[in-house]
Short mmCIF file of C-alpha atoms in Angstrom, two decimals:
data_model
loop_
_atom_site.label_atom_id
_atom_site.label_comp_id
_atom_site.label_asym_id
_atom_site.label_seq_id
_atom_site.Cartn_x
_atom_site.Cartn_y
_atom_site.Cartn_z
CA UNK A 1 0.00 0.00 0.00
CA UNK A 2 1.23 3.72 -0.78
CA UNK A 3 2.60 5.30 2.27
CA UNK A 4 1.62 8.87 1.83
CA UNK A 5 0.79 11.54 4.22
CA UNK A 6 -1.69 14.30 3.92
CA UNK A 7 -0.36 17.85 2.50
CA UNK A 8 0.78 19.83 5.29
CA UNK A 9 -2.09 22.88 4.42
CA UNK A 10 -4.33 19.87 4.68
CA UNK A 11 -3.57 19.06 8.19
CA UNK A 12 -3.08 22.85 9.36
CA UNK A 13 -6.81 23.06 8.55
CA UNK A 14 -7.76 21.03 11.31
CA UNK A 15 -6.38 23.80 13.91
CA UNK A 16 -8.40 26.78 11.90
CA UNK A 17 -11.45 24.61 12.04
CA UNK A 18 -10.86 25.14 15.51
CA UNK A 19 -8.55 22.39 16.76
CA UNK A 20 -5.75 24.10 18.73
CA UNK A 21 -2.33 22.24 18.16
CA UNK A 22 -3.83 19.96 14.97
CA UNK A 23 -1.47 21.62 13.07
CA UNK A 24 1.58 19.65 10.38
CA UNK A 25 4.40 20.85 12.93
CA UNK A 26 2.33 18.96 15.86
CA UNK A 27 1.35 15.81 13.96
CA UNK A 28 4.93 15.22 12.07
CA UNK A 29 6.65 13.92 14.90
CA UNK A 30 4.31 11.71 15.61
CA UNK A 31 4.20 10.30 12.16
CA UNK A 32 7.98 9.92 12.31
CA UNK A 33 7.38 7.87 15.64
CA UNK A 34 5.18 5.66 14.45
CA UNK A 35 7.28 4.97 11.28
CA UNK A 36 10.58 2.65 10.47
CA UNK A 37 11.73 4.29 7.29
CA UNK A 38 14.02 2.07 5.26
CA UNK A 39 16.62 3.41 3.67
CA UNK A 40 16.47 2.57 0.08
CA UNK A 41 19.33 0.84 -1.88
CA UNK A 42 21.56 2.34 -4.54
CA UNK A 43 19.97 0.49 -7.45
CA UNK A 44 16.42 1.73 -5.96
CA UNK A 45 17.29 5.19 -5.73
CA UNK A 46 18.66 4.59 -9.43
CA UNK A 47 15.13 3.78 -10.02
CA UNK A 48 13.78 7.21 -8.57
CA UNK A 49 13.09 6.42 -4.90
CA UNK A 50 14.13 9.81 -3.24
CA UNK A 51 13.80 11.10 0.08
CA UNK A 52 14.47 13.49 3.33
CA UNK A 53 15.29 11.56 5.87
CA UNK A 54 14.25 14.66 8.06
CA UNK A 55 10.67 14.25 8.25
CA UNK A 56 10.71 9.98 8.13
CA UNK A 57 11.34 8.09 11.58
CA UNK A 58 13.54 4.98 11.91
CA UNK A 59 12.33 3.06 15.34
CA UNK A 60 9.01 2.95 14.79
CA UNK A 61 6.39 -0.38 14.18
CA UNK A 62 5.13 0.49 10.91
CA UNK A 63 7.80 -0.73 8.00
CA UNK A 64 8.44 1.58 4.96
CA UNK A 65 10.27 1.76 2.24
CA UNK A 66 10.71 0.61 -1.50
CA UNK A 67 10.09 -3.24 -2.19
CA UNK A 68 12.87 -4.90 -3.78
CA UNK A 69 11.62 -4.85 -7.28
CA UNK A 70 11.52 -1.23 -7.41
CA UNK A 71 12.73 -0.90 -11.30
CA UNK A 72 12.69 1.34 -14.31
CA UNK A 73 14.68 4.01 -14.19
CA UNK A 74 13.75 4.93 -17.83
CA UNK A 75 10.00 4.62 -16.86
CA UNK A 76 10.35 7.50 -14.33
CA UNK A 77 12.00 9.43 -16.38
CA UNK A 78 9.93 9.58 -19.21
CA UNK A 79 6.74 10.06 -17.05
CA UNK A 80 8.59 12.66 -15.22
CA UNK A 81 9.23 14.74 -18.22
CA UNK A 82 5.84 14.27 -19.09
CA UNK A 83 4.70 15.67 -15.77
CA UNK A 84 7.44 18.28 -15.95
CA UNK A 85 6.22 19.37 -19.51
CA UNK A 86 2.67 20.00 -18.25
CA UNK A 87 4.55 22.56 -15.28
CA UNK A 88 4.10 19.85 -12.70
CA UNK A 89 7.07 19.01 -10.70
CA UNK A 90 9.28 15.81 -9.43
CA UNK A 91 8.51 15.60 -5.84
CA UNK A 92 11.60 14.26 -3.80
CA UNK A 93 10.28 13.74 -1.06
CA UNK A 94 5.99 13.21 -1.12
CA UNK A 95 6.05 12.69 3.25
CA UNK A 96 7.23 16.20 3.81
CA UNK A 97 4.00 18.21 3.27
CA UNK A 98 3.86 19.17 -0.15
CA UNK A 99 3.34 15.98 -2.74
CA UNK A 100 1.96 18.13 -5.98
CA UNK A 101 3.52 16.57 -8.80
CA UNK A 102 5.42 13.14 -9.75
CA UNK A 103 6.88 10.77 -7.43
CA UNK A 104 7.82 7.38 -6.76
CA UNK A 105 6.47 6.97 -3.18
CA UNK A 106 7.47 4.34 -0.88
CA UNK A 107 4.85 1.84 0.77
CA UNK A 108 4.25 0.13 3.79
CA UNK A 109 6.27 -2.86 2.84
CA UNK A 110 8.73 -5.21 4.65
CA UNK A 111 11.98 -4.95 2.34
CA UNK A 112 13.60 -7.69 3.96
CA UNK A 113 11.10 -10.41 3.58
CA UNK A 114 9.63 -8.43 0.72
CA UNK A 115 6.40 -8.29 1.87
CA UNK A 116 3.48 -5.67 2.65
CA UNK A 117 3.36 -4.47 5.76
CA UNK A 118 0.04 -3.35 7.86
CA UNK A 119 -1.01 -2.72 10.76
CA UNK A 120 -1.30 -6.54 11.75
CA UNK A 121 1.84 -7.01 11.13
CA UNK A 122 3.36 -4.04 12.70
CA UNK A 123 1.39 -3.75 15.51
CA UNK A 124 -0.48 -6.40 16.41
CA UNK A 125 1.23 -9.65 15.65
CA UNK A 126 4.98 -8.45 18.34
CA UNK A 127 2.05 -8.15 20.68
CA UNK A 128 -0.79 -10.98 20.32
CA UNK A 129 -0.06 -13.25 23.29
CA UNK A 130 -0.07 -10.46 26.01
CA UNK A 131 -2.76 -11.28 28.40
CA UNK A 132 -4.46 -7.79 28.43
CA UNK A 133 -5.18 -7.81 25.03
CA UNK A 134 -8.41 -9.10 23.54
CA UNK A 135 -9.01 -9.35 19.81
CA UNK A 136 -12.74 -9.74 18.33
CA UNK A 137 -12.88 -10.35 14.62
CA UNK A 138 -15.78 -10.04 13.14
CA UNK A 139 -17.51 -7.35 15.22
CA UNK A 140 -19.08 -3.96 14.29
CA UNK A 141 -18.96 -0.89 16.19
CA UNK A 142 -22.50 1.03 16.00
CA UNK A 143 -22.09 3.92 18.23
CA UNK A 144 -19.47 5.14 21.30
CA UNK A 145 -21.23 5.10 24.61
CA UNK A 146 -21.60 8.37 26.87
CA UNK A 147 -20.37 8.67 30.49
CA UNK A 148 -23.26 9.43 32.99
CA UNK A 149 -21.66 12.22 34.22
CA UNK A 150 -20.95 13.79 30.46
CA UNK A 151 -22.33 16.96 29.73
CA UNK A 152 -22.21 18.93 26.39
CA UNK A 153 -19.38 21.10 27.71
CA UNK A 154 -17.37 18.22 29.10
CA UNK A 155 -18.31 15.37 27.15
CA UNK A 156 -16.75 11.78 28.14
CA UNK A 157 -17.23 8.43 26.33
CA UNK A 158 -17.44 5.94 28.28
CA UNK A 159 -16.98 3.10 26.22
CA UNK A 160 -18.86 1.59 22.73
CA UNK A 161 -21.80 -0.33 21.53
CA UNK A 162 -20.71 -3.04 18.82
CA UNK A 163 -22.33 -6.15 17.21
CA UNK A 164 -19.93 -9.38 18.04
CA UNK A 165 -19.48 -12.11 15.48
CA UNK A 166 -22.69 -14.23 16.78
CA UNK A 167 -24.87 -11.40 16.16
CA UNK A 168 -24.99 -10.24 19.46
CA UNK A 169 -24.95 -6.36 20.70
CA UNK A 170 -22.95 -6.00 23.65
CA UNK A 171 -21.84 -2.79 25.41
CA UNK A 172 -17.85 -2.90 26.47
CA UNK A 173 -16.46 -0.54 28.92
CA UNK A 174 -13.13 1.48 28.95
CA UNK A 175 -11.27 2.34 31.87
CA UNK A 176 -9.42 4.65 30.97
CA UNK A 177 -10.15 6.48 27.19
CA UNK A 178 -11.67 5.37 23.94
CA UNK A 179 -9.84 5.88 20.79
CA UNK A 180 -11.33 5.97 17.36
CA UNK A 181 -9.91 4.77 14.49
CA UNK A 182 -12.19 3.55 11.85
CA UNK A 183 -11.06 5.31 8.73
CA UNK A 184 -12.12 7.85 7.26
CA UNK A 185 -15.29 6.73 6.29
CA UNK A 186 -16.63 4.28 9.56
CA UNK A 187 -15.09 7.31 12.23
CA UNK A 188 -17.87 10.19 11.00
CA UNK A 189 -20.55 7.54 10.87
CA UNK A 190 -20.00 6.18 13.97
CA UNK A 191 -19.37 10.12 15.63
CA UNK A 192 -22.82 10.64 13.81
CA UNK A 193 -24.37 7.48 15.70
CA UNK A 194 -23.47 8.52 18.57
CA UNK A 195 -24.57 12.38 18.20
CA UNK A 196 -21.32 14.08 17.45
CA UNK A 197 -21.94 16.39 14.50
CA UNK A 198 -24.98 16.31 11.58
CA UNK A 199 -27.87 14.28 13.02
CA UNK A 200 -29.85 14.15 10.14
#
């Protein structure tokens, strides 16, 4: 999968929507945490793999990089000069805010084993016989569930409302924070459920 981050005017529009601290100086290092940026090779930098090693982490989960059968050196060329013909640039570096114009991007892919990486793999797998983790497969979130005590100027969610494999809707509790990560498309939807933003 293309590893590719938002353009930085992007994510500085979450801070003048009102988000104090959203802004691409605030988020970067955390991208650069969460990544392990391989280097790429001579031959794939031959190939057109550039980057800034400024703005990509190295001890991070989530692997990076080029696969091993990056090729064609002549191919990105000639679609570069197409690009550059029309007035759009070669972008060295796509992860460092600005990515209008031609690239060869790198992916979420494990170089060495020359596989794709995810987050199973990254994250999950290291981590999958600790005994405070549960995993359910198979299960739908439908809406986050509200602390009794929340209010509309100090709202809390106490935990979520989800369908399990059998069918079943249960209600599980956090103790400490819910986080939200459903992709772009599931996170509104379920905000929506559970009466963050347009009801309609």
């Amino acid at each position: 999968m293309a590893y590719l981050r938002a353009q930085a005017a992007q994510i500085d529009a979450w801070e003048h929507l009102g988000n104090d601290g959203w802004n691409w100086e605030s988020l970067l290092p955390y991208y650069k945490q969460s990544e392990h940026f391989q280097i790429p090779t001579e031959e794939q930098c031959l190939a057109g793999a550039a980057y800034d090693i400024d703005v990509h982490g190295t001890t991070g989960y989530l692997k990076t990089g080029w696969n091993t059968g990056l090729l064609g050196e002549n191919v990105t060329s000639l679609i570069n000069a197409t690009y550059t013909s029309t007035g759009l640039p070669y972008i060295q570096e796509p992860n460092g805010g600005s990515m209008r114009g031609f690239t060869r991007y790198p992916a979420t892919v494990d170089r060495e084993l020359n596989v794709r990486e995810d987050a199973g793999r990254a994250y999950y797998l290291p981590v999958q016989n600790r005994t405070n983790l549960d995993l359910y497969t198979n299960s739908f979130v439908q809406r986050m569930t509200w602390d009794k005590d929340s209010t509309s100027s100090t709202p809390r969610v106490s935990g979520v409302q989800f369908t399990d494999a059998s069918g079943k809707q249960k209600v599980m509790s956090a103790k400490k924070e819910v986080i939200l990560s459903a992709g772009a498309l599931r996170s509104p939807l379920i905000l929506e459920l559970s009466g963050v933003g347009n009801s309609a």
